[in-house]
Amino acid sequence: MTQPTKPNPFGQPPASVPGTGQKPGGLLSRTSAPAKPLTPPAGRPAAPPPPPAPRFGSAPFQPSTRVEWDFVPVLRVLVRFDLRGLGDPLHRLLGHPLNLDYGTLGNLSKALEKGGDAPEALRAYLDTVWPTYELGGAALLYAWDDAVKTAVSRRVSVDKPLKPANSGQNNSDDDDFSEDTSSDEADNSDAAFCLRAIDLGLVLNVLARTRTNLLLGSASLSFDRRLLERALVTDDPRLVALARATGSIEEGLLK
């Protein structure tokens, strides 16, 4: 008697179930079958297309347009506060013996942050002179970095008038232009310049009381190294006036 052949489990599935003419069922056959496109029921229209993206009307730019901006100082005179090169404040302000190590800002800031009798005496002195500056409200100061230097330089280029290029046809026009703008160039020769405050009492007070970019008249004093080792700049006219009154020097914009 002939034994029926067993189906090979690794072979191709039969085209139909023997004796029924139907295709074999099972998960494999259902998942391997090609997907049929979905169509809406009879009598129901297809879904409408998505609405178009909203427009900005008369906006000068589209959402994908790249917009760049920058800032420039409002006033023409800036003042910078920096302890580098100002020497030993304990010697200059309190009359203590000169410490050559404090000629380096890192050594000075470490000693002030560590505390002790000398830093506490300096703190008392700074708290005494701070009210005499009569600085109320708040002032904005910025780190003296490349971005600020570039902004100040752009202020110079904005303030100074541009002279047209010389040519054989417009020499006479150039002469008229130079006569008209000579006085303007003289007025704008100092269009933007930077002072450096050199009074240690003012510089220490400003650096030790400014938090991030904000200096409050009521701010407390802190000898945190991160505060003392900064270089800050501002165009606030009150701080500019204080620097001029207590002592300052004019320096280049790219120092």
mmCIF file of C-alpha atoms in Angstrom:
data_model
loop_
_atom_site.group_PDB
_atom_site.id
_atom_site.type_symbol
_atom_site.label_atom_id
_atom_site.label_comp_id
_atom_site.label_asym_id
_atom_site.label_seq_id
_atom_site.Cartn_x
_atom_site.Cartn_y
_atom_site.Cartn_z
ATOM 1 C CA MET A 1 0.000 0.000 0.000
ATOM 2 C CA THR A 2 1.367 3.353 -1.037
ATOM 3 C CA GLN A 3 1.976 5.841 1.776
ATOM 4 C CA PRO A 4 0.741 9.414 1.089
ATOM 5 C CA THR A 5 3.548 11.859 0.705
ATOM 6 C CA LYS A 6 3.971 14.296 3.544
ATOM 7 C CA PRO A 7 4.082 17.959 2.619
ATOM 8 C CA ASN A 8 7.456 19.606 2.909
ATOM 9 C CA PRO A 9 7.177 22.347 5.561
ATOM 10 C CA PHE A 10 9.973 24.300 3.847
ATOM 11 C CA GLY A 11 8.556 24.048 0.345
ATOM 12 C CA GLN A 12 6.211 26.347 -1.496
ATOM 13 C CA PRO A 13 2.616 26.327 -0.187
ATOM 14 C CA PRO A 14 0.142 24.521 -2.466
ATOM 15 C CA ALA A 15 -1.879 26.638 -4.802
ATOM 16 C CA SER A 16 -5.115 25.275 -3.274
ATOM 17 C CA VAL A 17 -6.279 22.993 -0.547
ATOM 18 C CA PRO A 18 -6.672 19.492 -2.023
ATOM 19 C CA GLY A 19 -10.296 18.568 -2.661
ATOM 20 C CA THR A 20 -11.660 22.108 -2.064
ATOM 21 C CA GLY A 21 -10.125 24.306 -4.717
ATOM 22 C CA GLN A 22 -9.617 27.041 -2.082
ATOM 23 C CA LYS A 23 -6.370 28.755 -1.297
ATOM 24 C CA PRO A 24 -4.696 27.735 1.898
ATOM 25 C CA GLY A 25 -5.407 29.903 4.926
ATOM 26 C CA GLY A 26 -3.234 30.830 7.876
ATOM 27 C CA LEU A 27 -1.361 33.919 8.998
ATOM 28 C CA LEU A 28 1.494 33.450 6.550
ATOM 29 C CA SER A 29 -0.760 33.371 3.544
ATOM 30 C CA ARG A 30 -2.692 36.405 4.744
ATOM 31 C CA THR A 31 0.344 38.503 5.500
ATOM 32 C CA SER A 32 2.242 37.535 2.378
ATOM 33 C CA ALA A 33 -0.634 38.450 0.118
ATOM 34 C CA PRO A 34 -0.262 41.835 -1.633
ATOM 35 C CA ALA A 35 -2.166 44.638 0.065
ATOM 36 C CA LYS A 36 -5.234 45.875 -1.732
ATOM 37 C CA PRO A 37 -5.679 49.613 -2.067
ATOM 38 C CA LEU A 38 -8.364 51.036 0.181
ATOM 39 C CA THR A 39 -11.293 52.553 -1.623
ATOM 40 C CA PRO A 40 -14.150 54.503 -0.083
ATOM 41 C CA PRO A 41 -17.518 52.758 0.122
ATOM 42 C CA ALA A 42 -19.816 53.064 -2.827
ATOM 43 C CA GLY A 43 -21.558 56.422 -3.013
ATOM 44 C CA ARG A 44 -19.099 58.163 -0.614
ATOM 45 C CA PRO A 45 -16.659 60.692 -2.169
ATOM 46 C CA ALA A 46 -12.937 60.513 -1.522
ATOM 47 C CA ALA A 47 -11.435 62.629 1.275
ATOM 48 C CA PRO A 48 -10.600 66.209 0.216
ATOM 49 C CA PRO A 49 -6.933 67.193 -0.174
ATOM 50 C CA PRO A 50 -5.238 68.871 2.822
ATOM 51 C CA PRO A 51 -5.608 72.665 3.000
ATOM 52 C CA PRO A 52 -2.673 74.746 1.721
ATOM 53 C CA ALA A 53 -0.168 76.207 4.172
ATOM 54 C CA PRO A 54 -1.240 79.612 5.538
ATOM 55 C CA ARG A 55 0.339 82.621 3.911
ATOM 56 C CA PHE A 56 1.690 85.659 5.679
ATOM 57 C CA GLY A 57 -0.056 88.120 3.396
ATOM 58 C CA SER A 58 2.203 91.107 2.918
ATOM 59 C CA ALA A 59 5.029 89.799 5.130
ATOM 60 C CA PRO A 60 8.446 90.694 3.637
ATOM 61 C CA PHE A 61 9.739 87.170 4.105
ATOM 62 C CA GLN A 62 8.518 83.608 3.928
ATOM 63 C CA PRO A 63 8.835 81.087 6.792
ATOM 64 C CA SER A 64 11.929 79.558 5.191
ATOM 65 C CA THR A 65 13.723 82.906 4.845
ATOM 66 C CA ARG A 66 16.811 83.266 7.033
ATOM 67 C CA VAL A 67 16.813 86.454 9.078
ATOM 68 C CA GLU A 68 19.998 87.817 10.645
ATOM 69 C CA TRP A 69 20.284 90.678 13.139
ATOM 70 C CA ASP A 70 22.915 92.388 15.223
ATOM 71 C CA PHE A 71 23.124 95.091 17.864
ATOM 72 C CA VAL A 72 25.130 98.286 18.092
ATOM 73 C CA PRO A 73 25.747 100.542 21.075
ATOM 74 C CA VAL A 74 23.176 103.281 21.542
ATOM 75 C CA LEU A 75 25.707 105.908 22.632
ATOM 76 C CA ARG A 76 29.114 106.736 21.210
ATOM 77 C CA VAL A 77 31.211 106.395 24.357
ATOM 78 C CA LEU A 78 31.764 103.082 26.120
ATOM 79 C CA VAL A 79 33.647 102.236 29.278
ATOM 80 C CA ARG A 80 35.394 98.975 30.099
ATOM 81 C CA PHE A 81 35.904 97.500 33.569
ATOM 82 C CA ASP A 82 38.811 95.075 33.889
ATOM 83 C CA LEU A 83 41.206 94.355 36.780
ATOM 84 C CA ARG A 84 44.063 93.269 34.519
ATOM 85 C CA GLY A 85 47.010 95.604 34.835
ATOM 86 C CA LEU A 86 45.591 97.681 37.703
ATOM 87 C CA GLY A 87 47.877 96.254 40.382
ATOM 88 C CA ASP A 88 47.388 95.237 44.005
ATOM 89 C CA PRO A 89 44.155 96.769 45.373
ATOM 90 C CA LEU A 90 45.089 95.993 48.974
ATOM 91 C CA HIS A 91 48.205 98.112 48.553
ATOM 92 C CA ARG A 92 46.656 100.891 46.487
ATOM 93 C CA LEU A 93 43.388 101.257 48.408
ATOM 94 C CA LEU A 94 44.277 100.185 51.957
ATOM 95 C CA GLY A 95 48.003 100.892 52.161
ATOM 96 C CA HIS A 96 48.973 97.270 52.829
ATOM 97 C CA PRO A 97 52.489 96.119 51.930
ATOM 98 C CA LEU A 98 52.835 95.538 48.205
ATOM 99 C CA ASN A 99 52.316 91.915 47.159
ATOM 100 C CA LEU A 100 54.002 91.207 43.833
ATOM 101 C CA ASP A 101 51.920 88.063 43.337
ATOM 102 C CA TYR A 102 48.779 90.189 43.088
ATOM 103 C CA GLY A 103 50.087 91.661 39.858
ATOM 104 C CA THR A 104 48.569 88.547 38.268
ATOM 105 C CA LEU A 105 44.775 88.575 38.212
ATOM 106 C CA GLY A 106 44.486 84.852 38.928
ATOM 107 C CA ASN A 107 46.489 85.136 42.143
ATOM 108 C CA LEU A 108 44.537 88.195 43.268
ATOM 109 C CA SER A 109 41.120 86.660 42.597
ATOM 110 C CA LYS A 110 42.061 83.465 44.444
ATOM 111 C CA ALA A 111 43.186 85.437 47.503
ATOM 112 C CA LEU A 112 40.034 87.577 47.581
ATOM 113 C CA GLU A 113 37.759 84.563 47.109
ATOM 114 C CA LYS A 114 39.549 82.660 49.889
ATOM 115 C CA GLY A 115 38.792 85.446 52.363
ATOM 116 C CA GLY A 116 40.607 86.573 55.481
ATOM 117 C CA ASP A 117 41.332 89.803 57.296
ATOM 118 C CA ALA A 118 42.691 91.676 54.278
ATOM 119 C CA PRO A 119 39.820 90.760 51.895
ATOM 120 C CA GLU A 120 37.282 91.624 54.604
ATOM 121 C CA ALA A 121 38.927 95.021 55.082
ATOM 122 C CA LEU A 122 38.739 95.567 51.322
ATOM 123 C CA ARG A 123 35.078 94.546 51.335
ATOM 124 C CA ALA A 124 34.328 97.111 54.047
ATOM 125 C CA TYR A 125 36.103 99.816 52.045
ATOM 126 C CA LEU A 126 34.160 98.997 48.865
ATOM 127 C CA ASP A 127 30.857 98.992 50.764
ATOM 128 C CA THR A 128 31.742 102.439 52.088
ATOM 129 C CA VAL A 129 32.530 104.047 48.726
ATOM 130 C CA TRP A 130 29.740 102.388 46.734
ATOM 131 C CA PRO A 131 26.917 104.683 47.994
ATOM 132 C CA THR A 132 28.974 107.746 47.053
ATOM 133 C CA TYR A 133 28.554 106.822 43.375
ATOM 134 C CA GLU A 134 24.768 107.308 43.746
ATOM 135 C CA LEU A 135 24.018 104.662 41.131
ATOM 136 C CA GLY A 136 20.321 103.844 41.336
ATOM 137 C CA GLY A 137 18.201 101.491 39.296
ATOM 138 C CA ALA A 138 20.010 99.115 36.969
ATOM 139 C CA ALA A 139 22.650 99.162 34.256
ATOM 140 C CA LEU A 140 23.395 96.655 31.501
ATOM 141 C CA LEU A 141 26.969 95.498 30.953
ATOM 142 C CA TYR A 142 28.316 93.038 28.409
ATOM 143 C CA ALA A 143 31.323 90.766 28.223
ATOM 144 C CA TRP A 144 34.130 92.411 26.266
ATOM 145 C CA ASP A 145 34.332 89.711 23.604
ATOM 146 C CA ASP A 146 34.616 89.530 19.819
ATOM 147 C CA ALA A 147 30.864 89.964 19.269
ATOM 148 C CA VAL A 148 30.774 93.242 21.193
ATOM 149 C CA LYS A 149 33.952 94.496 19.511
ATOM 150 C CA THR A 150 32.397 93.789 16.110
ATOM 151 C CA ALA A 151 29.221 95.632 17.097
ATOM 152 C CA VAL A 152 31.222 98.672 18.198
ATOM 153 C CA SER A 153 33.216 98.623 14.960
ATOM 154 C CA ARG A 154 29.987 98.553 12.970
ATOM 155 C CA ARG A 155 28.794 101.562 14.911
ATOM 156 C CA VAL A 156 31.892 103.407 13.702
ATOM 157 C CA SER A 157 31.204 102.468 10.073
ATOM 158 C CA VAL A 158 27.569 103.532 10.412
ATOM 159 C CA ASP A 159 28.446 106.917 11.886
ATOM 160 C CA LYS A 160 31.095 107.851 9.340
ATOM 161 C CA PRO A 161 29.854 109.044 5.906
ATOM 162 C CA LEU A 162 30.922 107.158 2.816
ATOM 163 C CA LYS A 163 32.810 109.034 0.113
ATOM 164 C CA PRO A 164 32.086 107.979 -3.489
ATOM 165 C CA ALA A 165 34.877 106.530 -5.575
ATOM 166 C CA ASN A 166 36.926 108.961 -7.665
ATOM 167 C CA SER A 167 36.566 108.940 -11.437
ATOM 168 C CA GLY A 168 37.289 111.304 -14.301
ATOM 169 C CA GLN A 169 33.615 112.224 -14.596
ATOM 170 C CA ASN A 170 32.831 112.985 -10.991
ATOM 171 C CA ASN A 171 35.926 114.772 -9.719
ATOM 172 C CA SER A 172 34.016 118.016 -9.382
ATOM 173 C CA ASP A 173 31.209 116.214 -7.587
ATOM 174 C CA ASP A 174 33.739 114.669 -5.210
ATOM 175 C CA ASP A 175 35.122 118.101 -4.402
ATOM 176 C CA ASP A 176 31.656 119.353 -3.555
ATOM 177 C CA PHE A 177 31.000 116.264 -1.466
ATOM 178 C CA SER A 178 34.252 116.627 0.467
ATOM 179 C CA GLU A 179 33.461 120.258 1.246
ATOM 180 C CA ASP A 180 29.972 119.400 2.442
ATOM 181 C CA THR A 181 31.068 116.515 4.649
ATOM 182 C CA SER A 182 34.376 117.772 6.006
ATOM 183 C CA SER A 183 32.662 119.210 9.059
ATOM 184 C CA ASP A 184 30.622 116.028 9.505
ATOM 185 C CA GLU A 185 33.766 113.899 9.416
ATOM 186 C CA ALA A 186 35.331 116.147 12.023
ATOM 187 C CA ASP A 187 32.260 115.748 14.212
ATOM 188 C CA ASN A 188 32.255 111.970 13.714
ATOM 189 C CA SER A 189 36.002 111.458 14.098
ATOM 190 C CA ASP A 190 35.283 110.153 17.598
ATOM 191 C CA ALA A 191 32.038 108.473 16.551
ATOM 192 C CA ALA A 192 32.608 105.555 18.899
ATOM 193 C CA PHE A 193 35.452 105.040 21.340
ATOM 194 C CA CYS A 194 36.076 103.144 24.533
ATOM 195 C CA LEU A 195 37.342 104.337 27.893
ATOM 196 C CA ARG A 196 38.970 102.079 30.437
ATOM 197 C CA ALA A 197 38.176 102.727 34.091
ATOM 198 C CA ILE A 198 41.355 102.700 36.181
ATOM 199 C CA ASP A 199 40.020 103.526 39.654
ATOM 200 C CA LEU A 200 40.270 100.248 41.565
ATOM 201 C CA GLY A 201 37.403 101.102 43.894
ATOM 202 C CA LEU A 202 34.989 101.640 41.004
ATOM 203 C CA VAL A 203 36.257 98.689 38.952
ATOM 204 C CA LEU A 204 36.075 96.249 41.869
ATOM 205 C CA ASN A 205 32.614 97.441 42.850
ATOM 206 C CA VAL A 206 31.240 97.090 39.324
ATOM 207 C CA LEU A 207 32.730 93.643 38.701
ATOM 208 C CA ALA A 208 31.848 92.253 42.139
ATOM 209 C CA ARG A 209 28.233 93.491 42.026
ATOM 210 C CA THR A 210 27.264 92.712 38.419
ATOM 211 C CA ARG A 211 25.336 89.462 38.020
ATOM 212 C CA THR A 212 25.467 88.109 34.472
ATOM 213 C CA ASN A 213 24.717 91.327 32.528
ATOM 214 C CA LEU A 214 22.823 93.310 35.162
ATOM 215 C CA LEU A 215 24.216 95.730 37.720
ATOM 216 C CA LEU A 216 21.754 96.836 40.386
ATOM 217 C CA GLY A 217 22.454 99.733 42.668
ATOM 218 C CA SER A 218 21.351 97.571 45.592
ATOM 219 C CA ALA A 219 23.406 94.510 44.589
ATOM 220 C CA SER A 220 25.585 92.880 47.227
ATOM 221 C CA LEU A 221 29.339 92.463 46.925
ATOM 222 C CA SER A 222 30.809 89.076 45.951
ATOM 223 C CA PHE A 223 34.470 88.126 45.590
ATOM 224 C CA ASP A 224 33.645 85.146 43.378
ATOM 225 C CA ARG A 225 36.546 84.528 40.989
ATOM 226 C CA ARG A 226 34.196 84.196 38.041
ATOM 227 C CA LEU A 227 32.992 87.735 38.644
ATOM 228 C CA LEU A 228 36.368 89.331 39.280
ATOM 229 C CA GLU A 229 38.128 87.814 36.268
ATOM 230 C CA ARG A 230 35.657 89.190 33.722
ATOM 231 C CA ALA A 231 36.050 92.203 31.463
ATOM 232 C CA LEU A 232 32.767 94.115 31.125
ATOM 233 C CA VAL A 233 31.807 97.028 28.899
ATOM 234 C CA THR A 234 28.804 99.353 28.836
ATOM 235 C CA ASP A 235 27.583 102.542 27.212
ATOM 236 C CA ASP A 236 25.460 103.504 30.230
ATOM 237 C CA PRO A 237 26.091 107.260 30.585
ATOM 238 C CA ARG A 238 26.116 107.086 34.393
ATOM 239 C CA LEU A 239 28.981 104.595 34.453
ATOM 240 C CA VAL A 240 30.782 106.526 31.723
ATOM 241 C CA ALA A 241 30.525 109.683 33.846
ATOM 242 C CA LEU A 242 31.749 107.829 36.944
ATOM 243 C CA ALA A 243 34.736 106.441 35.059
ATOM 244 C CA ARG A 244 35.653 109.886 33.764
ATOM 245 C CA ALA A 245 35.329 111.423 37.230
ATOM 246 C CA THR A 246 37.315 108.759 39.100
ATOM 247 C CA GLY A 247 39.919 108.182 36.412
ATOM 248 C CA SER A 248 39.982 106.598 32.963
ATOM 249 C CA ILE A 249 42.103 106.325 29.846
ATOM 250 C CA GLU A 250 41.016 106.157 26.224
ATOM 251 C CA GLU A 251 41.968 102.984 24.420
ATOM 252 C CA GLY A 252 41.407 101.414 21.036
ATOM 253 C CA LEU A 253 38.193 99.599 20.280
ATOM 254 C CA LEU A 254 39.924 96.274 19.573
ATOM 255 C CA LYS A 255 41.941 95.965 22.781
#
